[in-house]
CSV table of C-alpha atoms and ligand atoms in Angstrom, one decimal:
chain,number,residue,atom,x,y,z
C,1,UNK,CA,17.8,8.6,-25.3
C,2,UNK,CA,19.4,12.0,-26.2
C,3,UNK,CA,18.1,15.7,-25.3
C,4,UNK,CA,15.6,15.5,-28.0
C,5,UNK,CA,13.6,13.2,-25.9
C,6,UNK,CA,10.3,12.2,-27.6
C,7,UNK,CA,7.4,13.7,-29.2
C,8,UNK,CA,3.9,13.1,-27.8
C,9,UNK,CA,1.0,13.2,-30.3
C,10,UNK,CA,-2.3,14.1,-28.4
C,11,UNK,CA,-5.1,14.6,-30.9
C,12,UNK,CA,-3.9,17.1,-33.7
C,13,UNK,CA,-1.4,18.4,-31.4
C,14,UNK,CA,2.3,17.2,-30.7
C,15,UNK,CA,4.3,18.1,-27.9
C,16,UNK,CA,8.1,17.6,-27.7
C,17,UNK,CA,9.1,16.0,-24.3
C,18,UNK,CA,12.9,16.8,-23.6
C,19,UNK,CA,15.0,13.9,-22.8
C,20,UNK,CA,17.0,13.6,-19.7
C,21,UNK,CA,20.1,11.4,-20.2
C,22,UNK,CA,21.1,9.3,-17.0
C,23,UNK,CA,24.6,8.6,-16.5
C,24,UNK,CA,23.5,5.0,-16.0
C,25,UNK,CA,20.0,3.5,-15.7
C,26,UNK,CA,16.6,4.8,-16.8
C,27,UNK,CA,16.9,8.1,-19.0
C,28,UNK,CA,14.0,10.5,-18.3
C,29,UNK,CA,11.4,12.6,-20.2
C,30,UNK,CA,10.6,16.0,-19.1
C,31,UNK,CA,6.9,16.3,-19.1
C,32,UNK,CA,6.5,19.4,-17.0
C,33,UNK,CA,4.9,21.3,-20.1
C,34,UNK,CA,2.3,18.8,-20.6
C,35,UNK,CA,-0.2,20.1,-18.4
C,36,UNK,CA,0.4,23.9,-19.1
C,37,UNK,CA,0.4,23.4,-22.9
C,38,UNK,CA,-2.2,20.6,-23.1
C,39,UNK,CA,-4.2,20.5,-19.9
C,40,UNK,CA,-3.3,16.9,-19.4
C,41,UNK,CA,-1.6,15.4,-16.2
C,42,UNK,CA,0.1,12.0,-16.1
C,43,UNK,CA,-1.5,9.3,-13.8
C,44,UNK,CA,1.2,7.1,-12.0
C,45,UNK,CA,-0.2,5.3,-8.8
C,46,UNK,CA,2.8,5.0,-6.3
C,47,UNK,CA,5.1,7.0,-8.6
C,48,UNK,CA,6.4,3.6,-9.9
C,49,UNK,CA,7.3,5.3,-13.2
C,50,UNK,CA,8.1,8.8,-11.9
C,51,UNK,CA,11.4,10.2,-11.3
C,52,UNK,CA,10.9,12.9,-8.7
C,53,UNK,CA,14.3,14.3,-8.9
C,54,UNK,CA,17.7,14.0,-10.5
C,55,UNK,CA,20.3,12.7,-7.9
C,56,UNK,CA,24.1,11.8,-7.6
C,57,UNK,CA,23.9,9.9,-4.3
C,58,UNK,CA,22.6,6.2,-4.9
C,59,UNK,CA,22.2,4.1,-8.1
C,60,UNK,CA,20.1,0.8,-7.9
C,61,UNK,CA,19.9,-1.4,-11.0
C,62,UNK,CA,16.8,-3.6,-9.8
C,63,UNK,CA,17.4,-6.1,-12.7
C,64,UNK,CA,21.1,-6.7,-12.0
C,65,UNK,CA,20.8,-6.5,-8.3
C,66,UNK,CA,23.3,-3.9,-8.1
C,67,UNK,CA,23.4,-1.0,-5.5
C,68,UNK,CA,26.1,1.6,-5.3
C,69,UNK,CA,26.6,4.9,-3.2
C,70,UNK,CA,28.4,7.9,-5.0
C,71,UNK,CA,29.8,5.0,-7.3
C,72,UNK,CA,31.1,2.6,-4.7
C,73,UNK,CA,29.3,-1.0,-4.8
C,74,UNK,CA,27.6,-1.7,-1.5
C,75,UNK,CA,29.7,-4.9,-0.9
C,76,UNK,CA,33.0,-3.0,-0.7
C,77,UNK,CA,31.6,-0.3,1.7
C,78,UNK,CA,30.0,-3.0,3.8
C,79,UNK,CA,33.5,-4.9,3.8
C,80,UNK,CA,35.8,-2.1,4.4
C,81,UNK,CA,34.1,1.0,5.9
C,82,UNK,CA,32.8,2.4,9.3
C,83,UNK,CA,29.3,3.5,9.2
C,84,UNK,CA,30.4,7.2,9.8
C,85,UNK,CA,32.7,6.8,6.9
C,86,UNK,CA,29.7,5.9,4.6
C,87,UNK,CA,27.7,8.8,6.2
C,88,UNK,CA,30.4,11.1,5.2
C,89,UNK,CA,30.5,9.8,1.8
C,90,UNK,CA,26.6,10.2,1.3
C,91,UNK,CA,26.7,13.6,2.7
C,92,UNK,CA,29.9,15.1,1.1
C,93,UNK,CA,30.1,12.9,-2.1
C,94,UNK,CA,33.5,11.5,-1.4
C,95,UNK,CA,35.2,9.2,1.0
C,96,UNK,CA,36.9,11.1,3.8
C,97,UNK,CA,40.5,11.4,4.3
C,98,UNK,CA,41.9,10.2,7.5
C,99,UNK,CA,42.1,13.7,8.9
C,100,UNK,CA,38.4,14.4,7.7
C,101,UNK,CA,37.3,11.4,9.4
C,102,UNK,CA,38.9,12.0,12.7
C,103,UNK,CA,37.3,15.4,12.7
C,104,UNK,CA,33.8,14.0,11.7
C,105,UNK,CA,34.2,11.3,14.3
C,106,UNK,CA,35.1,14.1,17.0
C,107,UNK,CA,32.0,16.2,16.0
C,108,UNK,CA,29.7,13.1,16.5
C,109,UNK,CA,31.2,12.6,20.0
C,110,UNK,CA,31.0,16.4,20.8
C,111,UNK,CA,27.2,16.6,19.9
C,112,UNK,CA,25.9,13.1,21.2
C,113,UNK,CA,24.5,14.6,24.5
C,114,UNK,CA,20.8,15.7,24.6
C,115,UNK,CA,19.7,18.6,26.4
C,116,UNK,CA,18.6,17.5,29.8
C,117,UNK,CA,15.1,18.8,29.1
C,118,UNK,CA,14.6,16.3,26.5
C,119,UNK,CA,14.3,13.6,29.1
C,120,UNK,CA,11.0,14.9,30.0
C,121,UNK,CA,9.8,14.0,26.5
C,122,UNK,CA,10.9,10.3,26.9
C,123,UNK,CA,9.3,10.3,30.5
C,124,UNK,CA,6.0,11.4,29.1
C,125,UNK,CA,5.4,8.3,27.0
C,126,UNK,CA,3.7,5.1,28.3
C,127,UNK,CA,6.1,2.2,29.0
C,128,UNK,CA,4.4,0.3,26.1
C,129,UNK,CA,5.0,3.2,23.6
C,130,UNK,CA,6.5,1.9,20.4
C,131,UNK,CA,10.2,3.1,20.0
C,132,UNK,CA,9.3,4.4,16.5
C,133,UNK,CA,6.7,6.7,17.8
C,134,UNK,CA,9.1,7.9,20.4
C,135,UNK,CA,11.9,8.4,17.9
C,136,UNK,CA,10.1,10.4,15.6
C,137,UNK,CA,8.6,12.5,18.2
C,138,UNK,CA,11.9,13.1,19.9
C,139,UNK,CA,13.5,14.0,16.6
C,140,UNK,CA,10.9,16.5,16.0
C,141,UNK,CA,11.2,17.8,19.5
C,142,UNK,CA,14.9,18.4,19.3
C,143,UNK,CA,14.2,20.9,16.6
C,144,UNK,CA,12.9,23.2,19.2
C,145,UNK,CA,16.3,23.6,20.8
C,146,UNK,CA,18.1,24.5,17.6
C,147,UNK,CA,15.8,27.1,16.0
C,148,UNK,CA,19.0,29.1,14.9
C,149,UNK,CA,19.7,26.1,12.4
C,150,UNK,CA,16.4,26.0,10.7
C,151,UNK,CA,17.2,28.0,7.6
C,152,UNK,CA,17.6,25.3,4.7
C,153,UNK,CA,19.1,28.0,2.6
C,154,UNK,CA,22.1,28.7,4.8
C,155,UNK,CA,24.8,26.2,4.2
C,156,UNK,CA,26.4,26.2,7.6
C,157,UNK,CA,22.9,25.8,9.4
C,158,UNK,CA,22.4,22.7,7.1
C,159,UNK,CA,25.7,21.2,8.3
C,160,UNK,CA,25.3,21.9,11.9
C,161,UNK,CA,21.7,20.5,12.0
C,162,UNK,CA,23.0,17.4,10.0
C,163,UNK,CA,25.9,16.6,12.5
C,164,UNK,CA,23.6,17.3,15.4
C,165,UNK,CA,21.0,14.9,14.1
C,166,UNK,CA,23.6,12.2,13.3
C,167,UNK,CA,25.3,12.5,16.6
C,168,UNK,CA,22.2,12.5,18.7
C,169,UNK,CA,20.3,9.8,16.9
C,170,UNK,CA,21.8,6.8,18.7
C,171,UNK,CA,21.3,8.7,22.1
C,172,UNK,CA,17.6,9.1,21.2
C,173,UNK,CA,17.3,5.5,20.1
C,174,UNK,CA,18.9,4.2,23.2
C,175,UNK,CA,16.7,6.4,25.5
C,176,UNK,CA,13.5,5.2,23.6
C,177,UNK,CA,14.7,1.6,24.3
C,178,UNK,CA,15.5,2.3,28.2
C,179,UNK,CA,12.2,4.0,28.5
C,180,UNK,CA,10.5,0.8,27.5
C,181,UNK,CA,12.5,-1.3,29.9
C,182,UNK,CA,12.1,1.2,32.8
C,183,UNK,CA,15.9,1.2,33.3
C,184,UNK,CA,17.8,4.3,33.8
C,185,UNK,CA,19.1,6.2,30.7
C,186,UNK,CA,22.6,5.8,30.1
C,187,UNK,CA,24.6,8.9,28.7
C,188,UNK,CA,26.8,8.9,25.8
C,189,UNK,CA,30.4,8.3,26.3
C,190,UNK,CA,32.9,10.5,24.2
C,191,UNK,CA,35.8,7.7,24.3
C,192,UNK,CA,33.6,5.3,22.5
C,193,UNK,CA,33.0,5.2,18.7
C,194,UNK,CA,29.6,5.8,17.1
C,195,UNK,CA,28.4,2.2,17.1
C,196,UNK,CA,30.2,1.1,20.3
C,197,UNK,CA,28.6,4.2,22.2
C,198,UNK,CA,25.2,3.2,20.9
C,199,UNK,CA,25.6,-0.4,22.0
C,200,UNK,CA,26.8,0.9,25.5
C,201,UNK,CA,23.8,3.2,25.9
C,202,UNK,CA,21.3,0.4,24.8
C,203,UNK,CA,22.8,-2.4,27.1
C,204,UNK,CA,24.8,-1.0,29.9
C,205,UNK,CA,23.4,-0.3,33.3
C,206,UNK,CA,24.7,2.2,36.0
C,207,UNK,CA,25.4,-0.4,38.5
C,208,UNK,CA,28.0,-2.4,36.7
C,209,UNK,CA,30.9,-2.3,34.1
C,210,UNK,CA,29.6,-3.1,30.5
C,211,UNK,CA,32.1,-4.0,27.9
C,212,UNK,CA,30.7,-3.8,24.2
C,213,UNK,CA,31.6,-7.2,22.5
C,214,UNK,CA,33.5,-6.1,19.3
C,215,UNK,CA,31.9,-8.9,17.2
C,216,UNK,CA,28.6,-7.3,17.9
C,217,UNK,CA,29.8,-3.8,17.2
C,218,UNK,CA,31.4,-5.1,13.7
C,219,UNK,CA,28.0,-6.8,12.9
C,220,UNK,CA,26.0,-3.7,13.7
C,221,UNK,CA,28.2,-1.4,11.7
C,222,UNK,CA,27.7,-3.7,8.6
C,223,UNK,CA,23.9,-3.5,9.1
C,224,UNK,CA,23.8,0.2,9.5
C,225,UNK,CA,25.8,0.6,6.4
C,226,UNK,CA,23.5,-1.9,4.5
C,227,UNK,CA,20.5,0.5,5.3
C,228,UNK,CA,22.3,3.7,4.8
C,229,UNK,CA,20.6,4.8,1.7
C,230,UNK,CA,18.5,3.5,-1.2
C,231,UNK,CA,17.4,6.2,-3.7
C,232,UNK,CA,13.8,7.6,-3.6
C,233,UNK,CA,12.2,5.0,-1.4
C,234,UNK,CA,9.1,6.0,0.6
C,235,UNK,CA,10.8,7.6,3.5
C,236,UNK,CA,13.5,9.3,1.7
C,237,UNK,CA,10.9,10.7,-0.7
C,238,UNK,CA,8.7,11.8,2.3
C,239,UNK,CA,11.8,13.7,3.7
C,240,UNK,CA,12.2,15.5,0.4
C,241,UNK,CA,8.5,16.2,0.1
C,242,UNK,CA,8.5,17.6,3.5
C,243,UNK,CA,11.6,19.5,3.0
C,244,UNK,CA,10.3,20.9,-0.3
C,245,UNK,CA,8.3,23.3,1.7
C,246,UNK,CA,11.4,24.5,3.5
C,247,UNK,CA,10.6,22.6,6.6
C,248,UNK,CA,13.7,22.3,8.7
C,249,UNK,CA,15.8,19.0,8.6
C,250,UNK,CA,14.7,17.8,12.0
C,251,UNK,CA,10.9,18.1,10.9
C,252,UNK,CA,11.5,16.4,7.6
C,253,UNK,CA,13.5,13.5,9.1
C,254,UNK,CA,10.9,13.0,11.7
C,255,UNK,CA,8.3,12.7,8.9
C,256,UNK,CA,10.6,10.2,7.1
C,257,UNK,CA,10.8,8.2,10.2
C,258,UNK,CA,6.9,7.7,10.3
C,259,UNK,CA,7.0,6.7,6.5
C,260,UNK,CA,9.7,4.1,7.5
C,261,UNK,CA,7.5,2.6,10.5
C,262,UNK,CA,4.9,1.1,8.0
C,263,UNK,CA,5.3,-2.7,7.5
C,264,UNK,CA,5.6,-2.3,3.7
C,265,UNK,CA,8.8,-0.3,4.3
C,266,UNK,CA,11.1,-0.4,7.3
C,267,UNK,CA,8.4,-2.1,9.4
C,268,UNK,CA,9.0,-5.2,7.5
C,269,UNK,CA,12.0,-6.2,9.7
C,270,UNK,CA,9.6,-6.4,12.6
C,271,UNK,CA,6.8,-8.0,10.5
C,272,UNK,CA,9.1,-10.7,9.2
C,273,UNK,CA,10.3,-12.0,12.8
C,274,UNK,CA,6.6,-12.1,14.0
C,275,UNK,CA,5.8,-14.1,10.8
C,276,UNK,CA,8.7,-16.5,11.3
C,277,UNK,CA,8.0,-16.9,15.1
C,278,UNK,CA,4.4,-17.7,14.2
C,279,UNK,CA,5.5,-20.4,11.7
C,280,UNK,CA,7.9,-21.9,14.4
C,281,UNK,CA,5.6,-21.6,17.2
C,282,UNK,CA,2.1,-22.3,15.9
C,283,UNK,CA,1.6,-26.0,14.9
C,284,UNK,CA,-1.1,-24.7,12.5
C,285,UNK,CA,1.2,-22.4,10.7
C,286,UNK,CA,3.8,-24.0,8.2
C,287,UNK,CA,5.8,-22.6,5.4
C,288,UNK,CA,3.4,-24.4,3.0
C,289,UNK,CA,0.4,-22.5,4.7
C,290,UNK,CA,2.4,-19.2,4.6
C,291,UNK,CA,3.2,-19.6,1.0
C,292,UNK,CA,-0.4,-20.6,0.3
C,293,UNK,CA,-1.8,-17.5,2.2
C,294,UNK,CA,0.6,-15.2,0.4
C,295,UNK,CA,-0.8,-16.4,-3.0
C,296,UNK,CA,-4.3,-16.2,-2.0
C,297,UNK,CA,-5.7,-13.0,-3.4
C,298,UNK,CA,-8.5,-13.1,-1.0
C,299,UNK,CA,-6.3,-13.1,1.9
C,300,UNK,CA,-4.3,-9.8,2.7
C,301,UNK,CA,-1.4,-11.7,4.2
C,302,UNK,CA,1.9,-11.1,2.3
C,303,UNK,CA,5.2,-12.9,2.5
C,304,UNK,CA,7.0,-10.2,4.6
C,305,UNK,CA,10.4,-9.3,3.7
C,306,UNK,CA,9.8,-10.5,0.1
C,307,UNK,CA,9.3,-8.4,-3.0
C,308,UNK,CA,10.6,-4.9,-4.0
C,309,UNK,CA,9.6,-2.1,-6.1
C,310,UNK,CA,12.9,-1.8,-7.8
C,311,UNK,CA,14.6,-5.0,-7.4
C,312,UNK,CA,13.4,-7.7,-9.8
C,313,UNK,CA,16.3,-9.9,-8.7
C,314,UNK,CA,17.9,-10.8,-5.4
C,315,UNK,CA,18.4,-7.6,-3.2
C,316,UNK,CA,22.2,-7.3,-3.0
C,317,UNK,CA,21.9,-6.3,0.7
C,318,UNK,CA,19.7,-9.4,1.4
C,319,UNK,CA,22.5,-11.6,-0.3
C,320,UNK,CA,25.2,-10.1,2.1
C,321,UNK,CA,22.9,-10.6,5.1
C,322,UNK,CA,21.9,-14.2,4.4
C,323,UNK,CA,25.7,-15.0,4.4
C,324,UNK,CA,26.3,-12.8,7.4
C,325,UNK,CA,23.5,-14.3,9.5
C,326,UNK,CA,25.4,-17.7,9.7
C,327,UNK,CA,28.5,-16.0,10.4
C,328,UNK,CA,27.1,-13.9,13.2
C,329,UNK,CA,25.0,-16.7,14.8
C,330,UNK,CA,28.1,-18.9,14.8
C,331,UNK,CA,30.0,-16.1,16.6
C,332,UNK,CA,27.5,-14.7,19.1
C,333,UNK,CA,24.7,-17.0,19.8
C,334,UNK,CA,25.2,-20.3,18.1
C,335,UNK,CA,21.9,-21.0,16.7
C,336,UNK,CA,18.4,-19.5,16.0
C,337,UNK,CA,15.5,-21.8,14.8
C,338,UNK,CA,14.0,-18.8,13.0
C,339,UNK,CA,17.0,-19.0,10.6
C,340,UNK,CA,16.2,-22.5,9.5
C,341,UNK,CA,12.4,-21.2,9.0
C,342,UNK,CA,13.5,-18.2,7.1
C,343,UNK,CA,15.8,-20.5,4.6
C,344,UNK,CA,13.0,-23.2,4.3
C,345,UNK,CA,10.6,-20.2,3.3
C,346,UNK,CA,12.8,-18.7,1.1
C,347,UNK,CA,13.6,-22.0,-0.7
C,348,UNK,CA,9.7,-22.6,-1.1
C,349,UNK,CA,9.1,-19.2,-2.4
C,350,UNK,CA,11.9,-19.2,-4.9
C,351,UNK,CA,10.8,-22.4,-6.3
C,352,UNK,CA,7.1,-21.5,-6.6
C,353,UNK,CA,5.7,-20.1,-9.9
C,354,UNK,CA,3.7,-17.4,-8.3
C,355,UNK,CA,6.9,-15.8,-6.8
C,356,UNK,CA,9.3,-16.6,-9.6
C,357,UNK,CA,6.7,-15.2,-12.2
C,358,UNK,CA,6.4,-11.9,-10.4
C,359,UNK,CA,10.2,-11.7,-9.7
C,360,UNK,CA,9.7,-11.8,-5.9
C,361,UNK,CA,13.0,-12.2,-4.0
C,362,UNK,CA,14.0,-11.6,-0.3
C,363,UNK,CA,14.7,-8.0,0.4
C,364,UNK,CA,16.9,-6.5,2.9
C,365,UNK,CA,14.4,-7.0,5.7
C,366,UNK,CA,14.1,-10.7,5.5
C,367,UNK,CA,17.4,-11.6,7.1
C,368,UNK,CA,18.3,-8.4,9.0
C,369,UNK,CA,16.0,-9.2,11.8
C,370,UNK,CA,17.5,-12.6,12.5
C,371,UNK,CA,20.8,-10.8,12.8
C,372,UNK,CA,19.5,-8.0,15.0
C,373,UNK,CA,18.0,-10.8,17.3
C,374,UNK,CA,21.3,-12.5,17.4
C,375,UNK,CA,22.8,-9.2,18.5
C,376,UNK,CA,20.4,-8.9,21.4
C,377,UNK,CA,18.0,-6.3,20.0
C,378,UNK,CA,14.3,-6.7,21.0
C,379,UNK,CA,11.9,-7.0,18.0
C,380,UNK,CA,10.5,-3.7,18.5
C,381,UNK,CA,13.7,-1.8,18.1
C,382,UNK,CA,14.5,-3.5,14.7
C,383,UNK,CA,12.9,-0.5,12.7
C,384,UNK,CA,14.6,2.1,14.8
C,385,UNK,CA,17.9,0.5,14.0
C,386,UNK,CA,16.8,0.8,10.3
C,387,UNK,CA,16.2,4.4,10.9
C,388,UNK,CA,19.7,5.0,12.6
C,389,UNK,CA,21.1,3.4,9.3
C,390,UNK,CA,18.9,5.2,7.0
C,391,UNK,CA,19.7,8.7,8.6
C,392,UNK,CA,22.6,9.7,6.7
C,393,UNK,CA,20.6,8.9,3.3
C,394,UNK,CA,17.9,11.1,4.4
C,395,UNK,CA,20.2,14.0,5.3
C,396,UNK,CA,22.1,13.7,2.1
C,397,UNK,CA,18.9,13.6,0.1
C,398,UNK,CA,17.4,16.5,2.1
C,399,UNK,CA,20.6,18.6,1.5
C,400,UNK,CA,20.8,17.5,-2.4
C,401,UNK,CA,17.2,18.8,-2.7
C,402,UNK,CA,17.9,22.2,-0.9
C,403,UNK,CA,20.8,22.7,-3.3
C,404,UNK,CA,18.9,21.7,-6.4
C,405,UNK,CA,17.9,24.7,-8.4
C,406,UNK,CA,15.0,22.6,-10.1
C,407,UNK,CA,13.6,22.2,-6.6
C,408,UNK,CA,9.9,23.3,-6.1
C,409,UNK,CA,7.5,22.7,-3.3
C,410,UNK,CA,6.3,19.0,-4.0
C,411,UNK,CA,2.8,19.3,-5.1
C,412,UNK,CA,1.2,16.5,-7.2
C,413,UNK,CA,-1.9,16.8,-9.3
C,414,UNK,CA,-5.0,14.5,-9.1
C,415,UNK,CA,-7.5,13.5,-11.7
C,416,UNK,CA,-11.0,14.6,-10.2
C,417,UNK,CA,-13.7,12.0,-10.2
C,418,UNK,CA,-15.9,13.4,-7.7
C,419,UNK,CA,-19.4,15.2,-8.2
C,420,UNK,CA,-19.4,18.3,-10.4
C,421,UNK,CA,-21.0,21.4,-9.2
C,422,UNK,CA,-24.2,20.7,-7.3
C,423,UNK,CA,-27.1,22.9,-6.0
C,424,UNK,CA,-26.5,23.7,-2.2
C,425,UNK,CA,-29.6,22.4,-0.1
C,426,UNK,CA,-29.9,24.3,3.2
C,427,UNK,CA,-29.9,22.1,6.2
C,428,UNK,CA,-33.8,22.4,7.2
C,429,UNK,CA,-34.6,21.0,3.5
C,430,UNK,CA,-32.3,17.9,3.7
T,1,ACO,N1,3.8,-11.6,-0.9
T,1,ACO,C1,2.8,-11.9,-1.8
T,1,ACO,N2,2.7,-11.4,-3.0
T,1,ACO,C2,3.5,-10.3,-3.3
T,1,ACO,C3,4.4,-9.9,-2.4
T,1,ACO,C4,4.7,-10.6,-1.1
T,1,ACO,N3,5.5,-10.2,-0.2
T,1,ACO,N4,4.9,-8.6,-2.9
T,1,ACO,C5,4.3,-8.6,-4.1
T,1,ACO,N5,3.5,-9.4,-4.3
T,1,ACO,C6,2.6,-9.7,-5.4
T,1,ACO,C7,1.5,-8.7,-5.5
T,1,ACO,O1,0.4,-9.3,-4.9
T,1,ACO,C8,1.3,-8.4,-7.0
T,1,ACO,O2,0.7,-9.5,-7.6
T,1,ACO,P1,-0.2,-9.3,-8.8
T,1,ACO,O3,0.7,-8.9,-10.0
T,1,ACO,O4,-0.9,-10.7,-8.9
T,1,ACO,O5,-1.2,-8.4,-8.4
T,1,ACO,C9,2.7,-8.4,-7.7
T,1,ACO,O6,3.5,-9.5,-6.5
T,1,ACO,C10,3.5,-7.1,-7.6
T,1,ACO,O7,3.5,-6.4,-6.3
T,1,ACO,P2,3.1,-4.9,-6.0
T,1,ACO,O8,2.3,-4.9,-4.8
T,1,ACO,O9,2.4,-4.3,-7.2
T,1,ACO,O10,4.4,-4.2,-5.9
T,1,ACO,P3,4.9,-3.0,-5.2
T,1,ACO,O11,6.1,-2.6,-5.8
T,1,ACO,O12,3.8,-2.0,-5.3
T,1,ACO,O13,5.2,-3.4,-3.7
T,1,ACO,C11,6.3,-4.1,-1.9
T,1,ACO,C12,6.4,-3.6,-3.3
T,1,ACO,C13,5.5,-3.1,-1.0
T,1,ACO,C14,7.7,-4.1,-1.1
T,1,ACO,C15,5.7,-5.6,-1.7
T,1,ACO,O14,6.5,-6.4,-2.6
T,1,ACO,C16,5.3,-6.1,-0.4
T,1,ACO,O15,4.3,-5.8,0.1
T,1,ACO,N6,6.3,-6.9,0.1
T,1,ACO,C17,6.2,-7.3,1.6
T,1,ACO,C18,6.6,-6.1,2.5
T,1,ACO,C19,8.2,-6.0,2.7
T,1,ACO,O16,8.8,-7.0,2.7
T,1,ACO,N7,8.6,-4.6,2.6
T,1,ACO,C20,9.9,-4.2,2.7
T,1,ACO,C21,10.4,-3.8,1.4
T,1,ACO,S1,12.0,-3.4,1.4
T,1,ACO,C22,12.2,-1.9,2.2
T,1,ACO,O17,11.3,-1.2,2.2
T,1,ACO,C23,13.4,-1.7,2.9
């Protein structure tokens, strides 16, 4: 399609809809004059056919199973980069030079501490609190310490708040975990790299030396990269939506975390493990019964970790993770009966007409939980790990939104189906 776009005929009237040419992937039609000129809005549940923005960050080809960030295929980034390198790429548009990377790493180390007063926030949660609730609350709470960086139109403030969020997120996440265990918080250490520092804060105790296993650090690095960004998914769209009101970065990201928590989005990694454990442990639950329940339209059970709004092919992240799961298990734990259950379930689904006809394939969450488990993380931390990984994507999208001259406050329309004006009946007559 070129800039001439298309012409829409509505009764006697016609309206030209200008085209927007994509560099690759779906071209767009600009429908912004449809309502002002014709009083008609578009109806698109779940925004499945709506481009809410133009973007230069991430490209997903759902049919080919392709994912690139700033033009680089995810496979190459996962193979060759550190998570902070990818975060820099998403935020600034190019891979860092050696010097830029050193400065970037140093800034992450410098800002990793939380204000001591923040500890009271963690203390106030009940021990059983889900760490995702703590994570989003604490992310919102740290905004109160940085009011000077709240102006989204000030470039320096944006960078300062972005650096602080990225630097402090592993500390917040590890404190959320320590809260649930009752063990003392472990402070960040500036001699450790980003991922190692996080693992140290998670698993060390003040009473003994703790050495981070490089195999575990390397695996977690890959996992975080695989979660780093994914276009206009539910949580990223939420971050942009909230940010469009000029809410600060901390508040916008906290909202995105809440969107991520749902089991149809990032919460699926926890739900997958619960589903696989159920099949492994309950004699009445089998792969066959799980498949049958997922196909039954009267049952709200879904095969967790399967299906995707964009991918109608194997999710490239799941492809990497499937291979990686074997590798990681070999190196750190030896075996996990849930991997076998997952492989059986995948095989059964991929050979079932219901799933193949709907193009339902494993998504990133199908195998990630098995690896997180092998690395020693408790199930309730899985979505938190997803959030740490997705943070650079949220920030890059929020930044891109604030810099885009087309940005307006997000404010969709509706098609009203309720009562038209009714005569009011006073209380004593009802
Ligand atoms: N199990 C069983 N059936 C499914 C599944 C599933 N996991 N996913 C989709 N379907 C079916 C739907 O029932 C629907 O069938 P129908 O055409 O007969 O009505 C069809 O496939 C299309 O599904 P939709 O729900 O319309 O697809 P949508 O794009 O709205 O939803 C979603 C995508 C939410 C990911 C969905 O596939 C799902 O619920 N998957 C399970 C949860 C999950 O793994 N979420 C993680 C997604 S990846 C991520 O967020 C990181």
